[in-house]
mmCIF file of C-alpha atoms in Angstrom:
data_model
loop_
_atom_site.group_PDB
_atom_site.id
_atom_site.type_symbol
_atom_site.label_atom_id
_atom_site.label_comp_id
_atom_site.label_asym_id
_atom_site.label_seq_id
_atom_site.Cartn_x
_atom_site.Cartn_y
_atom_site.Cartn_z
ATOM 1 C CA MET A 28 -14.613 61.549 53.255
ATOM 2 C CA ALA A 29 -16.668 60.305 56.217
ATOM 3 C CA ASN A 30 -13.842 60.372 58.787
ATOM 4 C CA ALA A 31 -10.512 62.168 58.897
ATOM 5 C CA LEU A 32 -9.094 59.149 60.757
ATOM 6 C CA ASN A 33 -9.109 55.660 59.266
ATOM 7 C CA TRP A 34 -6.603 53.610 61.305
ATOM 8 C CA PHE A 35 -4.209 54.116 64.222
ATOM 9 C CA GLU A 36 -1.448 52.096 65.833
ATOM 10 C CA ILE A 37 -0.181 52.368 69.409
ATOM 11 C CA PRO A 38 3.412 51.076 69.577
ATOM 12 C CA VAL A 39 4.277 48.726 72.443
ATOM 13 C CA THR A 40 7.468 47.083 73.686
ATOM 14 C CA ASN A 41 5.927 44.213 75.678
ATOM 15 C CA PHE A 42 2.958 42.896 73.725
ATOM 16 C CA GLU A 43 1.447 40.632 76.390
ATOM 17 C CA ARG A 44 1.676 43.302 79.093
ATOM 18 C CA ALA A 45 0.124 45.911 76.782
ATOM 19 C CA LYS A 46 -2.596 43.518 75.645
ATOM 20 C CA GLY A 47 -3.552 42.803 79.263
ATOM 21 C CA PHE A 48 -3.551 46.521 80.053
ATOM 22 C CA TYR A 49 -5.814 47.507 77.143
ATOM 23 C CA GLU A 50 -8.148 44.555 77.705
ATOM 24 C CA LYS A 51 -8.684 45.782 81.280
ATOM 25 C CA VAL A 52 -9.020 49.440 80.305
ATOM 26 C CA LEU A 53 -11.391 48.862 77.386
ATOM 27 C CA GLY A 54 -13.232 45.903 78.924
ATOM 28 C CA VAL A 55 -12.895 43.810 75.759
ATOM 29 C CA ALA A 56 -10.933 40.800 74.529
ATOM 30 C CA ILE A 57 -8.223 41.837 72.075
ATOM 31 C CA GLU A 58 -7.624 39.577 69.079
ATOM 32 C CA THR A 59 -3.943 38.950 68.305
ATOM 33 C CA MET A 60 -2.695 38.868 64.708
ATOM 34 C CA VAL A 61 0.859 38.212 63.524
ATOM 35 C CA MET A 62 1.700 39.946 60.251
ATOM 36 C CA GLY A 63 5.290 39.225 59.287
ATOM 37 C CA PRO A 64 7.525 40.920 61.863
ATOM 38 C CA LEU A 65 4.576 42.663 63.575
ATOM 39 C CA THR A 66 2.391 41.394 66.393
ATOM 40 C CA MET A 67 -0.866 43.325 66.490
ATOM 41 C CA GLY A 68 -3.746 43.438 68.959
ATOM 42 C CA MET A 69 -6.911 44.671 67.287
ATOM 43 C CA LEU A 70 -8.755 47.287 69.345
ATOM 44 C CA SER A 71 -11.789 47.353 67.041
ATOM 45 C CA SER A 72 -13.214 44.656 64.805
ATOM 46 C CA ASP A 73 -16.116 46.658 63.393
ATOM 47 C CA PRO A 74 -15.377 47.239 59.685
ATOM 48 C CA GLN A 75 -17.718 50.262 59.695
ATOM 49 C CA ALA A 76 -15.781 52.012 62.484
ATOM 50 C CA VAL A 77 -12.354 53.585 62.781
ATOM 51 C CA GLY A 78 -9.938 50.804 63.647
ATOM 52 C CA GLY A 79 -6.719 50.594 65.545
ATOM 53 C CA ALA A 80 -4.256 48.248 67.151
ATOM 54 C CA ILE A 81 -1.481 47.914 69.654
ATOM 55 C CA VAL A 82 1.624 46.927 67.680
ATOM 56 C CA GLN A 83 4.957 45.378 68.618
ATOM 57 C CA GLY A 84 7.674 45.320 65.962
ATOM 58 C CA ASP A 85 10.099 47.473 64.054
ATOM 59 C CA GLY A 86 8.981 50.929 63.028
ATOM 60 C CA GLY A 87 7.448 52.377 66.171
ATOM 61 C CA SER A 88 8.393 53.383 69.687
ATOM 62 C CA PRO A 89 6.143 54.330 72.595
ATOM 63 C CA SER A 90 5.935 58.092 73.042
ATOM 64 C CA GLN A 91 4.710 60.744 75.427
ATOM 65 C CA THR A 92 5.258 63.537 72.909
ATOM 66 C CA GLY A 93 4.094 62.317 69.493
ATOM 67 C CA THR A 94 0.638 62.176 67.976
ATOM 68 C CA LEU A 95 -2.053 61.852 70.636
ATOM 69 C CA VAL A 96 -4.772 59.275 69.976
ATOM 70 C CA TYR A 97 -8.100 59.703 71.793
ATOM 71 C CA LEU A 98 -9.983 56.490 72.516
ATOM 72 C CA ASN A 99 -13.758 56.461 72.902
ATOM 73 C CA GLY A 100 -14.443 56.742 76.629
ATOM 74 C CA GLY A 101 -18.059 55.597 76.239
ATOM 75 C CA ASP A 102 -20.830 57.517 77.977
ATOM 76 C CA ASP A 103 -18.517 58.646 80.815
ATOM 77 C CA LEU A 104 -14.741 58.252 80.621
ATOM 78 C CA ALA A 105 -14.263 58.198 84.429
ATOM 79 C CA PRO A 106 -14.617 54.385 84.829
ATOM 80 C CA MET A 107 -12.201 53.746 81.955
ATOM 81 C CA LEU A 108 -9.681 56.194 83.427
ATOM 82 C CA ALA A 109 -9.950 54.424 86.800
ATOM 83 C CA ARG A 110 -9.340 51.057 85.103
ATOM 84 C CA ALA A 111 -6.222 52.502 83.440
ATOM 85 C CA GLU A 112 -4.788 53.257 86.894
ATOM 86 C CA GLN A 113 -5.854 49.874 88.286
ATOM 87 C CA ALA A 114 -4.142 48.133 85.344
ATOM 88 C CA GLY A 115 -0.783 49.826 85.967
ATOM 89 C CA GLY A 116 -1.107 53.073 84.025
ATOM 90 C CA SER A 117 -1.153 56.581 85.443
ATOM 91 C CA VAL A 118 -3.419 59.584 84.983
ATOM 92 C CA VAL A 119 -1.622 62.522 83.348
ATOM 93 C CA VAL A 120 -4.635 64.830 82.908
ATOM 94 C CA PRO A 121 -7.746 64.040 84.982
ATOM 95 C CA LYS A 122 -11.244 64.162 83.532
ATOM 96 C CA THR A 123 -11.605 67.728 82.279
ATOM 97 C CA GLU A 124 -14.602 69.503 80.758
ATOM 98 C CA ILE A 125 -13.891 70.865 77.283
ATOM 99 C CA GLY A 126 -16.735 73.414 77.255
ATOM 100 C CA ASN A 127 -19.235 74.455 74.570
ATOM 101 C CA ASP A 128 -20.928 71.032 74.885
ATOM 102 C CA PHE A 129 -17.900 69.193 73.429
ATOM 103 C CA GLY A 130 -17.772 66.789 76.375
ATOM 104 C CA PHE A 131 -14.802 65.745 78.475
ATOM 105 C CA PHE A 132 -11.252 64.507 77.948
ATOM 106 C CA ALA A 133 -8.465 62.926 79.980
ATOM 107 C CA HIS A 134 -4.940 61.634 79.320
ATOM 108 C CA PHE A 135 -3.228 58.574 80.781
ATOM 109 C CA MET A 136 0.135 56.863 80.424
ATOM 110 C CA ASP A 137 -0.088 53.211 79.463
ATOM 111 C CA THR A 138 2.275 50.481 80.673
ATOM 112 C CA GLU A 139 4.483 50.999 77.613
ATOM 113 C CA GLY A 140 5.124 54.737 77.993
ATOM 114 C CA ASN A 141 2.493 56.040 75.565
ATOM 115 C CA LYS A 142 0.354 59.051 76.436
ATOM 116 C CA VAL A 143 -3.202 58.234 75.319
ATOM 117 C CA GLY A 144 -6.359 60.348 75.436
ATOM 118 C CA LEU A 145 -9.957 59.511 76.282
ATOM 119 C CA HIS A 146 -13.073 61.421 75.234
ATOM 120 C CA SER A 147 -16.691 61.176 76.357
ATOM 121 C CA MET A 148 -19.732 63.424 76.336
ATOM 122 C CA LYS A 149 -20.411 63.014 80.102
#
């Protein structure tokens, strides 16, 4: 098994608001797909990478206390964390060094009420 994680979904209540938020935070255009009762915004389109999506539909609710997903913060997560605030989110845990050369992490709240993590090596 190459990766312990294969796919993740971040539940949202207002798809367009969440899509705009994550497009600003990640600096990418998010492709929308409708799959039956679900509206999904693909956060990664690389079939060789771990994929994920923002999802509106039955079966999920935004959460501050459930599983915590860490998004790739690039070389330095600080700019992405700043964009999260500028886009209407809030910083829960500021950029923090992990130690032992494991890099840095931070947590933010998105516009939907999800706590999401970021990780970077610088």
